[in-house]
Coordinates of C-alpha atoms and ligand atoms in Angstrom, one line a residue:
M26 CA -12.6 -16.7 -22.3
L27 CA -9.0 -16.0 -21.6
P28 CA -7.9 -19.5 -18.9
G29 CA -7.7 -16.4 -15.5
A30 CA -10.4 -14.7 -16.3
V31 CA -14.3 -15.6 -14.8
P32 CA -16.9 -15.8 -17.3
W33 CA -20.9 -15.3 -16.5
P34 CA -22.7 -17.8 -16.2
E35 CA -24.5 -18.9 -19.5
E36 CA -27.9 -18.3 -17.9
F37 CA -26.5 -14.1 -17.4
A38 CA -25.1 -14.0 -20.2
A39 CA -28.3 -15.2 -22.6
R40 CA -30.1 -12.4 -20.4
Y41 CA -27.5 -9.6 -21.1
R42 CA -27.5 -10.3 -25.9
E43 CA -31.1 -11.0 -25.4
A44 CA -32.0 -7.6 -23.3
G45 CA -29.3 -6.1 -26.1
Y46 CA -26.7 -4.7 -23.8
W47 CA -23.7 -7.3 -25.6
R48 CA -23.8 -6.9 -29.2
G49 CA -20.6 -8.7 -30.4
Q50 CA -19.2 -5.7 -30.6
T51 CA -15.7 -5.7 -30.7
F52 CA -12.9 -2.6 -30.0
G53 CA -12.2 -3.9 -33.8
R54 CA -15.1 -3.6 -35.5
L55 CA -16.6 -0.7 -33.4
L56 CA -13.3 2.1 -34.2
R57 CA -14.4 0.4 -38.4
E58 CA -17.4 1.4 -38.5
A59 CA -16.8 4.9 -36.8
A60 CA -15.0 5.7 -39.8
A61 CA -17.5 4.6 -42.0
E62 CA -19.7 6.7 -40.9
H63 CA -17.4 9.6 -39.1
G64 CA -14.3 8.7 -41.8
E65 CA -13.3 12.2 -42.3
R66 CA -14.1 14.0 -39.1
E67 CA -11.2 15.0 -36.4
A68 CA -11.3 12.2 -33.9
V69 CA -7.6 12.1 -31.4
I70 CA -5.8 15.8 -30.7
G71 CA -2.5 15.3 -29.2
V72 CA 0.3 15.9 -28.9
G73 CA 2.8 12.2 -29.7
A74 CA 6.6 11.7 -29.9
D75 CA 6.5 14.0 -32.6
G76 CA 4.5 17.1 -32.0
P77 CA 1.0 17.6 -31.8
V78 CA -1.5 15.3 -34.0
R79 CA -5.3 15.9 -35.7
W80 CA -6.3 12.6 -36.6
T81 CA -9.8 11.9 -38.0
Y82 CA -11.3 8.5 -37.4
A83 CA -10.0 7.1 -40.6
E84 CA -6.7 8.0 -39.7
L85 CA -7.5 5.9 -36.0
D86 CA -8.8 3.6 -38.2
R87 CA -5.8 3.3 -41.0
R88 CA -2.8 3.2 -39.1
A89 CA -4.8 0.7 -35.5
D90 CA -4.1 -1.8 -39.1
R91 CA -1.4 -1.3 -40.1
L92 CA 0.8 -1.4 -36.3
A93 CA -1.1 -4.9 -35.0
A94 CA 0.3 -5.7 -38.4
G95 CA 4.0 -4.5 -37.3
L96 CA 3.1 -5.9 -33.3
H97 CA 1.7 -9.2 -35.6
R98 CA 5.1 -9.6 -37.2
L99 CA 7.3 -8.4 -34.1
G100 CA 5.5 -11.4 -33.0
L101 CA 2.4 -10.6 -30.5
R102 CA -0.8 -12.9 -31.2
P103 CA -5.0 -13.2 -29.7
R104 CA -4.3 -13.3 -25.6
D105 CA -0.8 -12.6 -25.6
R106 CA -1.0 -10.2 -22.6
V107 CA 1.2 -6.1 -23.3
V108 CA 1.2 -4.4 -20.1
V109 CA 0.9 -0.7 -21.4
Q110 CA 2.8 1.9 -19.8
L111 CA 1.7 6.3 -21.1
P112 CA 1.1 9.2 -20.6
N113 CA -2.0 11.0 -22.7
V114 CA -1.4 11.0 -25.9
P115 CA -2.2 10.2 -29.2
E116 CA 0.1 6.6 -29.8
F117 CA -2.0 5.0 -27.1
F118 CA -5.2 4.8 -29.2
E119 CA -3.1 3.7 -31.5
L120 CA -1.8 0.9 -30.1
C121 CA -4.9 0.4 -28.3
F122 CA -6.3 -0.7 -32.0
A123 CA -4.0 -2.6 -32.7
L124 CA -3.4 -4.7 -30.2
F125 CA -7.4 -4.9 -29.6
R126 CA -7.1 -5.8 -33.2
I127 CA -5.0 -9.0 -32.8
G128 CA -6.8 -9.8 -29.5
A129 CA -3.7 -9.0 -27.7
I130 CA -4.7 -7.9 -24.3
P131 CA -3.7 -4.4 -22.9
I132 CA -2.8 -3.5 -18.7
F133 CA -3.5 -0.3 -18.4
A134 CA -0.7 0.4 -15.6
L135 CA -0.7 4.1 -14.4
P136 CA 2.1 6.3 -15.8
A137 CA 3.0 7.2 -11.6
H138 CA 3.7 3.2 -11.4
R139 CA 7.1 2.1 -10.9
A140 CA 9.0 -1.3 -10.8
A141 CA 7.5 -3.1 -7.5
E142 CA 3.8 -2.8 -9.5
I143 CA 5.4 -3.5 -13.4
G144 CA 7.3 -6.1 -12.6
Y145 CA 4.6 -7.4 -10.9
F146 CA 2.2 -6.7 -14.1
L147 CA 4.7 -8.6 -16.2
E148 CA 5.2 -11.5 -14.2
H149 CA 1.7 -12.5 -12.5
A150 CA 0.6 -12.2 -15.9
E151 CA 3.1 -13.5 -18.0
A152 CA 3.2 -10.3 -20.3
A153 CA 4.7 -10.6 -23.7
A154 CA 5.0 -7.0 -24.6
Y155 CA 5.6 -4.2 -22.2
V156 CA 4.9 -0.6 -24.3
I157 CA 6.7 2.7 -22.2
P158 CA 7.0 6.3 -23.6
D159 CA 10.8 7.2 -23.6
R160 CA 10.5 10.2 -20.8
C161 CA 7.7 10.5 -19.3
A162 CA 7.3 13.9 -16.2
G163 CA 11.0 14.0 -16.4
F164 CA 10.7 11.0 -15.0
D165 CA 13.1 8.5 -17.6
H166 CA 10.7 5.2 -18.2
R167 CA 13.8 3.0 -20.6
E168 CA 15.8 3.5 -17.2
L169 CA 12.5 0.9 -15.2
A170 CA 12.5 -1.5 -18.5
R171 CA 15.8 -1.5 -17.9
E172 CA 14.8 -2.9 -14.2
V173 CA 11.9 -5.0 -15.2
K174 CA 13.4 -6.8 -18.1
A175 CA 11.0 -6.8 -20.2
E176 CA 10.9 -9.3 -21.9
R177 CA 9.6 -7.4 -24.8
V178 CA 9.7 -3.6 -24.6
I179 CA 8.3 -1.5 -26.9
V180 CA 8.8 2.9 -27.0
V181 CA 7.2 5.8 -28.0
G182 CA 9.5 7.9 -28.5
D183 CA 13.2 7.1 -28.6
A184 CA 14.2 3.4 -28.4
A185 CA 17.3 3.2 -26.4
E186 CA 18.2 -0.4 -27.3
F187 CA 15.0 -1.1 -27.7
T188 CA 12.2 -1.6 -30.5
A189 CA 10.5 2.3 -31.8
L190 CA 6.5 2.0 -31.8
D191 CA 7.4 3.8 -35.0
A192 CA 9.9 2.1 -36.6
L193 CA 7.6 -1.1 -36.6
P194 CA 7.0 -2.9 -40.2
R195 CA 3.8 -1.4 -41.4
D196 CA 2.5 -4.2 -44.5
P197 CA -0.6 -5.4 -44.5
V198 CA -1.8 -8.8 -42.7
E199 CA -5.2 -10.5 -42.2
L200 CA -5.8 -10.6 -39.0
P201 CA -9.0 -13.0 -37.4
E202 CA -11.5 -11.3 -36.0
P203 CA -11.3 -12.1 -31.6
D204 CA -14.6 -13.0 -29.9
P205 CA -16.3 -10.6 -28.4
S206 CA -17.5 -12.4 -25.4
D207 CA -13.9 -12.5 -24.8
V208 CA -11.0 -10.3 -22.7
A209 CA -10.4 -7.0 -24.6
L210 CA -8.5 -5.9 -21.7
M211 CA -7.5 -5.7 -18.2
Q212 CA -7.4 -2.5 -15.8
L213 CA -6.8 -2.3 -11.6
S214 CA -8.2 -2.6 -8.6
G215 CA -7.6 -0.1 -6.6
G216 CA -7.2 -3.3 -3.8
T217 CA -7.4 -4.0 -1.1
T218 CA -4.6 -6.7 -0.4
G219 CA -1.1 -7.7 -0.2
T220 CA -0.5 -7.3 -4.3
P221 CA -3.3 -5.2 -7.2
K222 CA -5.2 -7.3 -8.3
L223 CA -6.4 -7.3 -12.4
I224 CA -10.1 -6.9 -13.2
P225 CA -10.3 -9.1 -17.0
R226 CA -13.1 -6.9 -19.1
T227 CA -14.1 -8.1 -22.6
H228 CA -15.6 -6.5 -25.7
D229 CA -19.2 -7.5 -24.8
D230 CA -18.8 -5.8 -21.1
Y231 CA -16.9 -2.7 -21.7
V232 CA -18.3 -1.8 -25.0
Y233 CA -21.3 -1.6 -23.6
S234 CA -20.3 -0.2 -20.7
F235 CA -19.4 3.0 -22.8
R236 CA -21.6 3.4 -25.4
A237 CA -24.3 3.3 -22.4
S238 CA -23.0 5.8 -20.8
A239 CA -21.9 7.6 -24.0
E240 CA -25.9 8.2 -24.5
I241 CA -26.9 9.0 -20.6
C242 CA -24.2 11.8 -20.5
G243 CA -26.0 12.9 -24.3
L244 CA -22.4 12.5 -26.2
T245 CA -23.2 12.7 -29.9
P246 CA -20.1 13.8 -33.4
E247 CA -20.4 18.2 -32.5
S248 CA -19.2 17.2 -28.6
V249 CA -16.2 17.3 -27.1
Y250 CA -14.1 15.2 -24.6
L251 CA -11.3 16.1 -22.9
C252 CA -9.6 13.5 -21.4
V253 CA -7.9 15.6 -17.9
L254 CA -6.8 12.5 -16.3
P255 CA -4.5 10.4 -17.0
V256 CA -6.2 8.2 -19.2
A257 CA -5.7 4.7 -18.4
H258 CA -7.9 5.4 -15.8
N259 CA -11.2 3.6 -15.8
F260 CA -13.3 6.9 -15.4
P261 CA -11.5 8.7 -18.3
M262 CA -11.0 5.5 -20.6
S263 CA -15.4 4.5 -20.0
S264 CA -17.2 6.6 -18.4
P265 CA -17.9 7.7 -21.1
G266 CA -14.8 8.7 -21.3
V267 CA -12.5 8.4 -24.2
F268 CA -13.8 5.7 -25.5
G269 CA -17.7 6.4 -25.2
A270 CA -16.5 9.5 -27.0
L271 CA -15.3 8.0 -30.1
T272 CA -18.5 5.1 -30.2
A273 CA -20.3 8.8 -30.7
G274 CA -18.5 10.3 -33.0
A275 CA -17.6 13.0 -30.5
K276 CA -13.9 14.2 -30.5
V277 CA -11.6 13.4 -28.0
V278 CA -9.0 16.0 -26.6
L279 CA -6.2 15.0 -24.5
A280 CA -4.5 16.7 -21.8
P281 CA -0.9 16.7 -21.4
L282 CA -1.6 17.9 -17.6
P283 CA -4.6 18.4 -16.2
S284 CA -3.7 21.5 -13.9
P285 CA -6.4 24.9 -15.1
D286 CA -3.0 26.8 -17.2
E287 CA -2.2 23.5 -19.5
T288 CA -6.4 22.8 -19.6
F289 CA -8.5 26.7 -20.5
P290 CA -6.7 26.9 -23.0
L291 CA -7.5 23.1 -24.0
I292 CA -11.0 24.3 -24.0
E293 CA -11.2 27.5 -25.6
R294 CA -9.0 26.4 -28.8
E295 CA -11.0 22.9 -29.8
R296 CA -14.3 24.3 -26.8
V297 CA -14.2 20.7 -25.3
T298 CA -18.1 20.4 -24.1
I299 CA -16.7 17.7 -21.4
T300 CA -14.5 16.6 -19.6
G301 CA -14.4 14.5 -16.3
M302 CA -12.0 14.8 -12.6
V303 CA -11.6 14.0 -9.3
P304 CA -12.7 16.3 -7.0
P305 CA -9.3 17.4 -5.7
L306 CA -8.9 19.1 -9.2
A307 CA -12.4 20.0 -9.6
L308 CA -11.4 22.2 -6.6
V309 CA -8.2 23.8 -8.1
W310 CA -10.4 24.2 -11.2
L311 CA -13.5 25.8 -9.1
E312 CA -10.6 28.2 -7.5
A313 CA -8.9 29.2 -10.7
A314 CA -11.8 30.0 -13.6
P315 CA -13.5 32.9 -11.6
A316 CA -10.3 34.8 -13.4
T317 CA -9.2 32.2 -16.4
R318 CA -9.1 35.3 -19.8
Y319 CA -9.2 32.0 -21.4
D320 CA -13.4 31.3 -22.5
L321 CA -15.0 28.3 -21.1
S322 CA -18.7 28.8 -22.1
S323 CA -18.9 25.6 -24.4
L324 CA -18.0 24.3 -20.9
E325 CA -21.7 21.7 -20.9
V326 CA -20.8 18.9 -18.4
L327 CA -19.0 18.9 -15.7
Q328 CA -18.8 15.0 -14.3
V329 CA -17.0 14.1 -11.3
G330 CA -16.0 11.1 -9.3
G331 CA -13.6 9.1 -8.3
A332 CA -13.8 10.7 -4.1
K333 CA -16.9 11.8 -3.0
F334 CA -17.2 15.7 -3.7
G335 CA -18.9 17.5 -1.5
A336 CA -22.8 19.5 -2.1
E337 CA -21.3 22.8 -0.6
A338 CA -18.3 22.0 -4.4
A339 CA -20.9 20.7 -6.2
A340 CA -23.2 23.5 -5.9
R341 CA -20.8 26.0 -7.2
V342 CA -19.9 24.2 -10.7
R343 CA -23.2 25.7 -12.0
P344 CA -22.1 29.0 -10.9
V345 CA -18.3 30.0 -11.4
L346 CA -18.0 27.4 -14.6
G347 CA -21.0 28.2 -16.0
C348 CA -22.1 23.9 -17.0
D349 CA -24.2 21.4 -15.7
V350 CA -22.2 18.9 -12.4
Q351 CA -22.7 14.8 -12.9
Q352 CA -21.2 13.5 -9.8
V353 CA -19.8 10.0 -11.1
F354 CA -19.6 6.7 -8.4
G355 CA -17.9 4.0 -10.9
M356 CA -15.6 1.6 -10.1
A357 CA -13.1 -0.4 -11.9
E358 CA -14.4 -3.7 -12.2
G359 CA -17.6 -2.8 -13.0
L360 CA -20.8 -0.6 -11.6
V361 CA -21.2 2.8 -12.4
N362 CA -23.7 5.4 -11.2
Y363 CA -24.1 8.8 -12.4
T364 CA -26.3 11.4 -11.1
R365 CA -28.7 12.6 -14.9
L366 CA -28.2 15.3 -16.9
D367 CA -31.8 16.1 -16.4
D368 CA -31.9 14.4 -12.5
P369 CA -32.9 18.4 -10.0
E370 CA -29.8 20.1 -8.6
Q371 CA -30.8 19.0 -5.4
V372 CA -29.5 15.3 -6.4
R373 CA -27.0 15.8 -9.2
V374 CA -25.5 17.9 -5.9
T375 CA -26.3 15.6 -3.0
T376 CA -25.8 11.6 -4.2
Q377 CA -23.9 9.9 -6.3
G378 CA -26.2 9.0 -9.4
R379 CA -27.7 5.7 -10.0
P380 CA -26.7 3.1 -12.4
I381 CA -25.7 2.5 -15.8
S382 CA -28.4 -0.2 -16.8
P383 CA -31.3 -1.6 -15.9
H384 CA -29.8 -5.7 -15.3
D385 CA -27.8 -3.7 -12.8
E386 CA -28.4 -5.3 -9.7
V387 CA -27.6 -4.1 -6.1
L388 CA -27.8 -4.5 -1.9
V389 CA -27.3 -2.9 0.2
V390 CA -26.5 -5.5 3.2
D391 CA -25.2 -5.3 6.6
D392 CA -22.5 -7.8 7.4
Q393 CA -24.2 -10.8 7.5
D394 CA -24.9 -10.2 4.1
R395 CA -28.9 -9.7 5.3
P396 CA -30.7 -6.6 3.1
V397 CA -30.7 -3.1 5.4
P398 CA -33.8 -1.8 6.3
P399 CA -34.5 1.6 3.3
G400 CA -33.1 5.0 3.2
E401 CA -30.2 2.7 5.5
A402 CA -26.5 2.7 5.4
G403 CA -25.3 -0.7 4.1
H404 CA -22.2 -2.9 2.5
L405 CA -23.3 -2.4 -1.5
L406 CA -22.9 -5.2 -3.2
T407 CA -23.7 -5.1 -6.5
R408 CA -23.5 -8.5 -9.9
G409 CA -24.9 -7.2 -13.9
P410 CA -24.2 -7.2 -17.6
Y411 CA -20.4 -4.9 -16.7
T412 CA -19.5 -6.1 -13.2
I413 CA -17.3 -9.0 -13.6
R414 CA -17.4 -12.0 -12.3
G415 CA -14.0 -12.2 -11.3
Y416 CA -10.4 -10.8 -10.8
Y417 CA -7.8 -12.2 -13.3
R418 CA -5.3 -15.0 -11.9
A419 CA -7.1 -14.7 -8.2
E420 CA -9.0 -18.4 -7.0
A421 CA -8.6 -18.0 -3.1
H422 CA -9.1 -13.2 -3.6
N423 CA -12.2 -14.0 -5.7
A424 CA -13.5 -16.0 -3.0
A425 CA -13.9 -13.1 -0.5
A426 CA -14.6 -10.8 -3.3
F427 CA -17.8 -11.5 -4.8
T428 CA -20.3 -13.7 -2.8
A429 CA -21.6 -16.9 -3.6
D430 CA -23.7 -16.0 -5.9
G431 CA -21.8 -13.7 -8.2
F432 CA -22.2 -10.2 -6.0
Y433 CA -19.3 -8.4 -6.7
R434 CA -17.9 -7.5 -2.6
T435 CA -17.4 -3.3 -3.5
G436 CA -16.7 -1.8 0.0
D437 CA -18.0 0.9 -0.9
V438 CA -21.1 2.0 2.8
V439 CA -24.1 3.7 0.8
R440 CA -27.6 4.6 1.2
R441 CA -30.0 4.3 -1.3
T442 CA -33.2 7.5 -1.3
P443 CA -37.1 6.6 -2.6
D444 CA -35.9 7.3 -5.6
G445 CA -33.2 4.9 -6.8
H446 CA -30.1 7.4 -5.6
L447 CA -26.8 6.3 -4.1
V448 CA -25.2 8.1 -1.5
V449 CA -21.7 7.0 -0.8
E450 CA -21.4 7.0 3.1
G451 CA -18.4 6.1 3.6
R452 CA -16.0 3.0 3.2
A453 CA -15.7 -0.7 5.0
K454 CA -12.3 -1.7 2.8
D455 CA -8.9 -0.8 3.8
Q456 CA -7.7 1.3 1.0
I457 CA -6.7 4.5 1.8
N458 CA -8.6 7.1 -1.3
R459 CA -6.7 10.1 -1.5
G460 CA -8.2 11.9 -4.3
G461 CA -9.5 9.9 -6.4
E462 CA -6.3 7.5 -5.9
K463 CA -6.6 3.8 -4.4
I464 CA -4.2 3.1 -2.2
A465 CA -4.4 -0.7 -0.2
A466 CA -3.4 -0.8 3.3
E467 CA -1.6 -3.7 3.8
E468 CA 0.0 -2.9 -0.2
V469 CA 1.9 0.1 2.2
E470 CA 2.3 -2.2 5.1
N471 CA 4.4 -4.5 2.8
H472 CA 6.6 -2.4 1.8
L473 CA 7.3 -0.9 5.0
L474 CA 8.0 -4.9 6.8
A475 CA 10.5 -5.1 4.6
H476 CA 12.9 -2.7 6.2
E477 CA 14.9 -3.9 9.0
A478 CA 13.6 -1.6 12.1
V479 CA 10.3 -2.1 11.5
L480 CA 8.8 -4.4 13.2
D481 CA 5.3 -4.2 13.0
A482 CA 2.8 -0.7 10.7
A483 CA -0.5 -0.3 9.8
V484 CA -1.6 2.7 7.3
V485 CA -4.9 4.5 7.3
A486 CA -6.8 7.7 5.7
V487 CA -6.7 10.9 7.1
P488 CA -9.2 13.6 6.8
D489 CA -7.7 16.0 4.4
A490 CA -9.3 18.6 3.2
L491 CA -8.2 18.9 -0.3
L492 CA -7.2 14.7 -1.1
G493 CA -10.0 14.4 0.7
E494 CA -7.9 11.7 2.6
R495 CA -3.7 11.7 3.4
T496 CA -2.1 8.3 4.5
C497 CA -0.4 8.1 7.4
A498 CA 1.4 5.0 8.8
F499 CA 2.0 3.7 12.0
V500 CA 5.6 2.0 12.6
I501 CA 6.6 0.3 15.7
P502 CA 9.9 0.2 15.6
R503 CA 12.5 -2.4 16.8
G504 CA 15.1 -0.8 18.5
A505 CA 15.5 2.8 18.0
A506 CA 13.1 4.9 15.5
P507 CA 15.3 5.3 11.6
R508 CA 14.3 9.4 10.5
A509 CA 10.6 9.1 8.5
V510 CA 12.1 10.6 5.3
A511 CA 15.1 7.6 5.4
L512 CA 11.9 5.4 5.7
K513 CA 9.7 6.9 2.7
G514 CA 13.3 6.9 0.7
F515 CA 13.1 3.5 1.4
L516 CA 9.9 3.1 -0.2
R517 CA 10.9 5.0 -2.8
G518 CA 13.9 2.1 -2.9
R519 CA 11.2 -0.7 -2.9
G520 CA 9.3 1.1 -6.5
I521 CA 6.3 2.2 -5.9
A522 CA 4.6 5.0 -6.2
A523 CA 5.4 7.9 -5.7
Y524 CA 1.0 8.1 -3.9
K525 CA 1.7 5.5 -2.7
I526 CA 4.0 7.0 0.0
P527 CA 2.1 7.8 3.7
D528 CA 2.4 11.3 3.8
R529 CA 3.2 10.6 7.1
I530 CA 4.5 8.5 9.2
V531 CA 4.1 8.7 13.2
F532 CA 6.3 6.0 15.7
V533 CA 4.8 4.4 18.2
E534 CA 5.6 1.5 20.9
E535 CA 2.7 -0.7 20.7
F536 CA -0.7 -1.2 19.2
P537 CA -4.0 -0.4 20.8
H538 CA -5.2 -3.9 22.4
T539 CA -8.5 -4.3 23.3
G540 CA -8.8 -6.9 26.1
V541 CA -9.4 -9.7 24.8
G542 CA -5.9 -11.0 22.8
K543 CA -5.2 -9.9 19.4
V544 CA -6.6 -7.9 17.1
S545 CA -7.5 -8.5 13.8
R546 CA -5.6 -5.7 10.7
R547 CA -9.4 -3.8 10.5
E548 CA -9.7 -3.8 15.0
L549 CA -6.2 -1.4 14.4
R550 CA -6.5 0.4 11.4
A551 CA -10.4 1.0 13.1
A552 CA -8.9 2.4 16.1
L553 CA -6.0 4.3 15.4
T554 CA -8.1 6.1 12.4
E555 CA -10.7 7.0 15.6
R556 CA -7.6 8.3 17.4
L557 CA -6.3 10.4 14.8
A558 CA -10.6 11.9 14.5
R559 CA -10.0 12.7 17.9
D560 CA -6.6 14.6 17.6
A561 CA -6.8 15.8 14.5
A562 CA -11.2 17.3 17.1
A563 CA -8.5 18.3 19.6
P564 CA -6.1 20.5 18.2
D565 CA -4.7 21.7 21.4
A566 CA -4.0 17.6 22.5
A567 CA -2.0 16.5 19.2
S568 CA 0.1 19.8 19.6
E569 CA 0.9 19.6 22.1
N570 CA 1.8 16.5 21.7
R571 CA 0.9 14.8 24.2
D572 CA -0.3 11.0 24.5
P573 CA -1.8 12.0 21.1
L574 CA -1.3 7.8 20.5
P575 CA -1.6 4.6 21.9
G576 CA 0.8 3.8 22.9
Q577 CA 4.6 6.4 23.5
P578 CA 4.9 8.3 20.3
T579 CA 7.9 9.0 18.7
P580 CA 7.3 12.8 17.0
R581 CA 9.3 13.4 14.5
Ligands
OOB606 C1 -12.6 4.9 -9.5 O1 -12.7 3.4 -10.0 P1 -11.2 3.0 -9.0 O2 -12.1 1.8 -9.6 O3 -10.4 4.2 -8.5 O4 -12.0 3.1 -7.5 C2 -13.1 2.6 -7.3 C3 -14.3 4.0 -5.9 C4 -15.1 2.3 -5.8 O5 -15.7 1.8 -5.6 C5 -15.4 4.0 -4.5 O6 -14.3 3.4 -3.9 C6 -14.6 5.2 -4.9 O7 -13.4 4.1 -5.3 N1 -15.5 5.8 -5.8 C7 -16.2 7.2 -4.7 C8 -17.2 7.5 -6.1 N2 -16.2 6.9 -7.1 C9 -15.2 6.1 -6.6 N3 -15.9 7.6 -3.7 C10 -17.6 8.8 -3.2 N4 -17.9 9.2 -4.6 C11 -17.7 8.1 -6.0 N5 -18.5 10.1 -6.3 O8 -12.4 5.5 -8.9 C12 -13.6 5.2 -10.8 C13 -14.3 4.4 -11.8 C14 -15.4 4.6 -12.7 C15 -16.4 5.7 -12.9 C16 -15.7 6.9 -11.8 C17 -14.9 6.5 -10.8

């Protein structure tokens, strides 16, 4: 096992192998076998650096081999960490499978990440390389690469002074097969702390999760999976996502952007059968579908997850889009729950599903880790054949994020129905879920505190009709309050992803006190959240700005 990653205890590993979950399958062999079985079928369709491509399984397999050779020549070796920041382009697959074949470990950054995040990943993981597009959504990633001073930069597209992916030598080289029980890739945690956490996933556990997901979602070689979310997210990557589709011999269609304008024509052209998205996007699709001139009739399943999808919206999926809704409640750390396609409508609309595996252990507990009575809400703890036992290089944090016997503390508050379906009732972690994008309150607070005019800051969630939640930062200024726009500009200048910039900044003179000494950050955030909710319930008071918050507000 990669040093810094936490293995499953041998007893559990043996159990998961015996049950047939961990089959010793690596990503490299998976593609090899898919190419042998489905060679001339189309695997990946999208728009690459040189225009539209349609790669068959055989073509993808061959490309992965040749690129693996090129990357090996460049110096990449087994267990080298590589920060991969690519949008939905076909080269993503060529690169991933090349890295998997070498045994190098991609760390999946999001296209939205900027210097603060990328710099941290590169440093914390001591990455050997950084892979970027030349430009994406109007942003020049080569600029970012210069800023973070990455050691070895590989560019999909126009490389400038860096190494172009398509200029690497391609003569074959013999590479030893990586150990399937070793780390294959790293996902990013939504996080609750000041620094993002890296999630090491092994070949054995990750392959199991998407192979089983593909079965649950009924994928076959006739299926067509449309990837609309950024492919680096765990959901479109593996639930069952693009990798699940490839294990099933299905076709993956990459949408560069998720809007109906971009995706509806693709659905018609490629006869898409399944796609996955976050609730705000599903709402946009539901709005757009009735008036579209495109034929969406090939769609069979619309998966929605990443944040809670309300029952009312879920019930509209079939009437409006003519397909089944599948709720997906998962986490990059492991556990993924699905409503099953043959579940009664009531279950598919009102619950967030049940775990993938019979070996997923789920506990619903109170604050003292004692099980709550059946049907009551409590903290969700989990352990199982594809849920990590620790974050990468994060010993101190792991002690708090996992129980002594290895259960992951998800931070989600759930209720279990008598038939074992989970309903997400809330959250007990200092995180904002902004339409599926996760924001760690502490991380944003730390960036705010770096401003000379900020004495203290607390970041909380505000309910929002479209996104579910937005962020609000309460700031106690040091002296005269800066302007909110200036503070947002300052945060952008710190190099954090745009989705982490608070939607609202409210200046206050002080934070609430409890009268019994200092309040904890958690209590403070809870008090501020409650206050916001009360203000929203009494819009008159809020709009007049009559003491909307503790302390004397400074409206901006
Ligand atoms: C997915 O993964 P992450 O790592 O971005 O976020 C995990 C967290 C969960 O702990 C929960 O707080 C929230 O996102 N969440 C949901 C949800 N799905 C995720 N909350 C309510 N309802 C849902 N359906 O978001 C993710 C990973 C794999 C598959 C799907 C989503």
